């Protein structure tokens, strides 16, 4: 009789309480990681702001990323995660802005063509066993949440369209991730260091023609939703948006008309994993 009671209790734990408990653990882990990626974005944004104010940035920022969800002693092991840092070189993600602007600084009107490209991302894949599997990504200054049910830009990049003194002004911050391609999978927490190498601040007046913003990413569905919603509210209908897909990589091209001024900030950031104690 005692054995039957014990087996019944064990069956109740493994079939009812453990799945609910582990689903809650994995859900909490997703929320924790999303907040940690928010801190990663905050670190980079603050380094850019500091560079804009002081002209230099000598501070290395540290952000802990929790790889795994907690387990249940005896009944369930922790759920491991996989963190990867992919630099701009060789990356499948990029952001490119292209436009023309005129100047007569030398006394003769001259038109220049400007193209600025950036790219790279940081991603944590969480192969949850009880909660929905998710990947959280820091890419082009945005935080994206990807799962089997879809994907969305959770925190927007520094991209703004606004009417200033009667004309349309675009502000854009591009993030180029430098460093080595690094990845780690397992349990516990791993630190990520961010170090702003250089930030170029440029303002272009007398922009002529259209401005083309091209985003290439494996998470193009999230970018398409974000760009569609943002441009429909802020571009006054003077835009076109197209999306194409090739081998799971999306290309979103937004062409915005009637932009007269562009403020373009291009940050070059070294992102690397902190050394761990083995």
Short mmCIF file of C-alpha atoms in Angstrom, two decimals:
data_model
loop_
_atom_site.label_atom_id
_atom_site.label_comp_id
_atom_site.label_asym_id
_atom_site.label_seq_id
_atom_site.Cartn_x
_atom_site.Cartn_y
_atom_site.Cartn_z
CA UNK A 1 0.00 0.00 0.00
CA UNK A 2 2.81 2.42 0.88
CA UNK A 3 4.47 1.68 -2.46
CA UNK A 4 1.24 2.39 -4.34
CA UNK A 5 0.83 5.71 -2.52
CA UNK A 6 4.44 6.65 -3.35
CA UNK A 7 4.03 5.72 -7.03
CA UNK A 8 0.77 7.67 -7.24
CA UNK A 9 2.45 10.72 -5.75
CA UNK A 10 5.42 10.33 -8.12
CA UNK A 11 3.09 10.00 -11.10
CA UNK A 12 1.18 13.10 -10.01
CA UNK A 13 4.42 15.07 -9.76
CA UNK A 14 5.87 13.98 -13.11
CA UNK A 15 2.64 14.25 -15.12
CA UNK A 16 1.05 17.35 -13.60
CA UNK A 17 3.27 19.52 -11.44
CA UNK A 18 6.57 19.15 -13.29
CA UNK A 19 5.29 20.29 -16.74
CA UNK A 20 3.49 23.29 -15.20
CA UNK A 21 6.46 24.15 -13.00
CA UNK A 22 8.96 23.86 -15.88
CA UNK A 23 6.73 25.85 -18.24
CA UNK A 24 6.69 28.62 -15.64
CA UNK A 25 10.50 28.41 -15.26
CA UNK A 26 11.05 28.65 -19.02
CA UNK A 27 8.54 31.48 -19.38
CA UNK A 28 10.31 33.41 -16.60
CA UNK A 29 13.64 32.77 -18.31
CA UNK A 30 12.34 34.28 -21.57
CA UNK A 31 11.25 37.40 -19.67
CA UNK A 32 14.61 37.64 -17.90
CA UNK A 33 16.55 37.35 -21.17
CA UNK A 34 14.36 39.94 -22.85
CA UNK A 35 15.18 42.38 -20.03
CA UNK A 36 18.88 41.51 -20.30
CA UNK A 37 18.86 42.21 -24.04
CA UNK A 38 17.16 45.49 -23.20
CA UNK A 39 20.15 46.25 -20.95
CA UNK A 40 22.48 45.32 -23.84
CA UNK A 41 20.72 47.79 -26.10
CA UNK A 42 20.78 50.39 -23.31
CA UNK A 43 24.53 49.94 -22.93
CA UNK A 44 25.21 50.55 -26.62
CA UNK A 45 22.80 53.49 -26.79
CA UNK A 46 24.40 55.12 -23.76
CA UNK A 47 27.90 54.69 -25.15
CA UNK A 48 26.75 56.38 -28.37
CA UNK A 49 25.15 59.20 -26.36
CA UNK A 50 28.31 59.59 -24.28
CA UNK A 51 30.42 59.77 -27.43
CA UNK A 52 28.11 62.41 -28.87
CA UNK A 53 28.45 64.55 -25.73
CA UNK A 54 32.15 64.11 -24.94
CA UNK A 55 33.61 63.16 -28.33
CA UNK A 56 34.95 59.82 -27.06
CA UNK A 57 33.91 56.71 -25.15
CA UNK A 58 36.38 54.81 -22.99
CA UNK A 59 33.92 52.71 -21.01
CA UNK A 60 33.46 48.98 -21.56
CA UNK A 61 29.94 47.95 -20.57
CA UNK A 62 29.15 44.48 -19.20
CA UNK A 63 25.79 42.75 -19.63
CA UNK A 64 25.03 39.31 -18.12
CA UNK A 65 22.97 36.95 -20.27
CA UNK A 66 21.30 33.97 -18.58
CA UNK A 67 21.68 30.98 -20.88
CA UNK A 68 19.41 28.47 -19.17
CA UNK A 69 16.09 28.14 -17.44
CA UNK A 70 16.02 26.63 -13.96
CA UNK A 71 15.25 22.96 -13.57
CA UNK A 72 13.50 21.05 -10.79
CA UNK A 73 15.82 19.06 -8.51
CA UNK A 74 15.43 15.30 -9.05
CA UNK A 75 12.52 15.69 -11.50
CA UNK A 76 13.73 17.89 -14.40
CA UNK A 77 17.08 19.23 -15.59
CA UNK A 78 17.61 22.89 -16.54
CA UNK A 79 16.85 23.92 -20.13
CA UNK A 80 20.06 24.95 -21.88
CA UNK A 81 20.39 27.90 -24.27
CA UNK A 82 22.75 28.91 -27.08
CA UNK A 83 24.24 32.42 -27.34
CA UNK A 84 25.85 33.63 -30.56
CA UNK A 85 27.57 36.88 -31.57
CA UNK A 86 27.87 37.40 -35.33
CA UNK A 87 29.89 40.44 -36.47
CA UNK A 88 29.04 42.56 -39.50
CA UNK A 89 31.55 40.78 -41.75
CA UNK A 90 29.92 37.64 -43.08
CA UNK A 91 26.64 38.40 -41.36
CA UNK A 92 23.26 37.78 -42.96
CA UNK A 93 21.86 40.90 -41.31
CA UNK A 94 22.51 44.42 -42.54
CA UNK A 95 21.03 47.89 -42.77
CA UNK A 96 21.88 50.23 -45.64
CA UNK A 97 20.77 53.80 -46.27
CA UNK A 98 21.30 55.41 -49.66
CA UNK A 99 20.55 58.96 -50.85
CA UNK A 100 21.83 62.03 -52.70
CA UNK A 101 22.45 65.46 -51.27
CA UNK A 102 23.62 68.76 -52.72
CA UNK A 103 26.09 71.28 -51.36
CA UNK A 104 27.67 74.49 -52.60
CA UNK A 105 30.35 74.76 -49.89
CA UNK A 106 32.98 75.41 -52.57
CA UNK A 107 30.85 77.96 -54.39
CA UNK A 108 29.81 75.46 -57.03
CA UNK A 109 26.74 73.23 -56.49
CA UNK A 110 27.81 69.58 -56.23
CA UNK A 111 25.67 66.49 -55.70
CA UNK A 112 27.06 63.58 -53.71
CA UNK A 113 25.74 60.04 -53.40
CA UNK A 114 25.93 58.59 -49.89
CA UNK A 115 25.66 54.91 -48.98
CA UNK A 116 26.13 53.75 -45.39
CA UNK A 117 25.99 50.07 -44.41
CA UNK A 118 25.98 48.34 -41.03
CA UNK A 119 25.20 44.87 -39.69
CA UNK A 120 25.72 41.98 -37.29
CA UNK A 121 23.63 40.65 -34.43
CA UNK A 122 23.57 38.98 -31.02
CA UNK A 123 21.08 36.15 -30.48
CA UNK A 124 20.10 33.71 -27.74
CA UNK A 125 18.24 30.58 -28.82
CA UNK A 126 16.09 28.96 -26.11
CA UNK A 127 15.00 25.43 -27.12
CA UNK A 128 12.30 25.26 -24.47
CA UNK A 129 10.80 21.85 -23.78
CA UNK A 130 7.58 22.98 -22.09
CA UNK A 131 7.16 26.64 -23.12
CA UNK A 132 7.28 27.80 -26.75
CA UNK A 133 10.81 27.82 -28.20
CA UNK A 134 12.13 31.34 -28.71
CA UNK A 135 15.08 33.33 -30.00
CA UNK A 136 15.79 36.87 -28.81
CA UNK A 137 17.96 38.99 -31.09
CA UNK A 138 19.74 42.33 -30.91
CA UNK A 139 20.06 43.51 -34.52
CA UNK A 140 20.45 46.91 -36.15
CA UNK A 141 19.73 48.59 -32.82
CA UNK A 142 16.45 46.70 -32.33
CA UNK A 143 15.38 43.80 -30.12
CA UNK A 144 13.44 41.09 -31.94
CA UNK A 145 11.54 38.18 -30.42
CA UNK A 146 11.22 35.17 -32.74
CA UNK A 147 9.12 32.07 -32.08
CA UNK A 148 7.15 29.46 -33.97
CA UNK A 149 4.00 31.60 -33.76
CA UNK A 150 5.69 34.58 -35.42
CA UNK A 151 8.16 37.35 -34.66
CA UNK A 152 8.02 40.99 -33.65
CA UNK A 153 10.29 43.98 -33.05
CA UNK A 154 9.98 44.36 -29.29
CA UNK A 155 12.26 47.41 -28.94
CA UNK A 156 12.56 49.67 -31.95
CA UNK A 157 15.82 50.93 -33.46
CA UNK A 158 16.82 54.59 -33.46
CA UNK A 159 14.86 55.45 -36.60
CA UNK A 160 12.69 58.53 -36.71
CA UNK A 161 10.76 60.55 -39.30
CA UNK A 162 9.45 63.93 -38.17
CA UNK A 163 8.39 67.24 -39.61
CA UNK A 164 10.87 69.93 -38.61
CA UNK A 165 10.44 73.55 -39.67
CA UNK A 166 8.02 72.53 -42.39
CA UNK A 167 10.17 69.77 -43.93
CA UNK A 168 10.64 66.04 -43.36
CA UNK A 169 13.70 65.02 -41.36
CA UNK A 170 15.03 61.47 -40.95
CA UNK A 171 17.18 60.40 -38.00
CA UNK A 172 18.90 57.02 -38.17
CA UNK A 173 21.51 55.31 -36.02
CA UNK A 174 23.30 52.37 -37.60
CA UNK A 175 25.10 49.74 -35.50
CA UNK A 176 28.09 47.90 -36.97
CA UNK A 177 29.07 44.96 -34.74
CA UNK A 178 32.79 44.18 -34.81
CA UNK A 179 34.76 41.36 -33.21
CA UNK A 180 34.88 37.61 -33.67
CA UNK A 181 32.12 35.17 -34.47
CA UNK A 182 31.51 33.58 -31.06
CA UNK A 183 29.02 31.08 -29.72
CA UNK A 184 28.44 29.20 -26.48
CA UNK A 185 25.77 26.72 -25.42
CA UNK A 186 24.99 25.39 -21.99
CA UNK A 187 23.81 26.46 -18.57
CA UNK A 188 24.33 29.35 -16.19
CA UNK A 189 25.15 32.93 -17.14
CA UNK A 190 27.57 34.37 -19.69
CA UNK A 191 28.69 37.98 -19.85
CA UNK A 192 28.76 40.17 -22.95
CA UNK A 193 31.15 43.12 -23.21
CA UNK A 194 30.35 46.12 -25.42
CA UNK A 195 32.99 48.67 -26.36
CA UNK A 196 32.22 51.60 -28.66
CA UNK A 197 35.14 51.89 -31.08
CA UNK A 198 33.97 54.97 -32.93
CA UNK A 199 30.78 56.81 -33.78
CA UNK A 200 30.41 59.03 -36.82
CA UNK A 201 27.79 61.79 -36.50
CA UNK A 202 26.70 63.38 -39.77
CA UNK A 203 23.91 65.73 -40.80
CA UNK A 204 23.02 66.07 -44.46
CA UNK A 205 20.90 69.02 -45.53
CA UNK A 206 19.48 69.61 -49.00
CA UNK A 207 18.78 65.92 -49.63
CA UNK A 208 17.58 65.45 -53.19
CA UNK A 209 15.46 62.63 -54.60
CA UNK A 210 14.33 59.63 -52.59
CA UNK A 211 15.95 57.99 -49.57
CA UNK A 212 16.26 54.22 -49.74
CA UNK A 213 16.56 52.12 -46.58
CA UNK A 214 17.35 48.43 -47.15
CA UNK A 215 17.23 45.90 -44.32
CA UNK A 216 18.48 42.35 -44.86
CA UNK A 217 17.73 39.85 -42.10
CA UNK A 218 16.63 36.29 -41.31
CA UNK A 219 14.00 38.03 -39.17
CA UNK A 220 12.49 40.00 -42.02
CA UNK A 221 8.89 39.34 -41.03
CA UNK A 222 9.42 41.34 -37.84
CA UNK A 223 11.16 44.14 -39.75
CA UNK A 224 8.40 44.24 -42.35
CA UNK A 225 5.72 44.61 -39.66
CA UNK A 226 7.70 47.33 -37.91
CA UNK A 227 8.46 49.34 -41.06
CA UNK A 228 4.89 49.04 -42.36
CA UNK A 229 3.42 50.29 -39.07
CA UNK A 230 5.97 53.08 -38.62
CA UNK A 231 5.94 54.43 -42.17
CA UNK A 232 2.16 54.36 -42.41
CA UNK A 233 2.00 56.65 -39.36
CA UNK A 234 4.96 58.96 -40.03
CA UNK A 235 5.73 59.12 -43.75
CA UNK A 236 2.46 60.78 -44.77
CA UNK A 237 1.93 58.23 -47.54
CA UNK A 238 5.07 59.30 -49.41
CA UNK A 239 6.79 55.92 -49.36
CA UNK A 240 6.93 52.47 -50.93
CA UNK A 241 7.80 49.24 -49.15
CA UNK A 242 8.75 45.95 -50.80
CA UNK A 243 9.81 42.61 -49.33
CA UNK A 244 11.56 39.66 -50.94
CA UNK A 245 12.82 36.37 -49.53
CA UNK A 246 15.63 34.06 -50.63
CA UNK A 247 16.64 31.00 -48.66
CA UNK A 248 15.12 32.25 -45.42
CA UNK A 249 16.81 35.67 -45.64
CA UNK A 250 14.50 38.64 -46.22
CA UNK A 251 15.22 41.95 -47.91
CA UNK A 252 12.96 44.86 -46.95
CA UNK A 253 13.35 47.97 -49.08
CA UNK A 254 11.71 51.22 -47.99
CA UNK A 255 11.82 54.24 -50.29
CA UNK A 256 10.82 57.49 -48.61
CA UNK A 257 10.07 60.65 -50.58
CA UNK A 258 10.38 64.33 -49.69
CA UNK A 259 13.09 63.93 -47.05
CA UNK A 260 15.07 67.16 -46.87
CA UNK A 261 17.45 66.43 -43.96
CA UNK A 262 19.12 63.24 -42.76
CA UNK A 263 20.88 62.88 -39.41
CA UNK A 264 22.93 59.70 -39.70
CA UNK A 265 24.82 58.27 -36.74
CA UNK A 266 27.01 55.25 -37.48
CA UNK A 267 28.37 53.41 -34.45
CA UNK A 268 31.13 50.80 -34.66
CA UNK A 269 30.83 48.58 -31.60
CA UNK A 270 33.04 45.70 -30.48
CA UNK A 271 30.85 43.05 -28.85
CA UNK A 272 32.45 39.98 -27.30
CA UNK A 273 31.80 37.35 -24.67
CA UNK A 274 33.48 37.89 -21.34
CA UNK A 275 35.93 35.25 -20.18
CA UNK A 276 34.36 32.57 -18.04
CA UNK A 277 35.82 30.54 -15.20
CA UNK A 278 35.90 26.87 -16.15
#
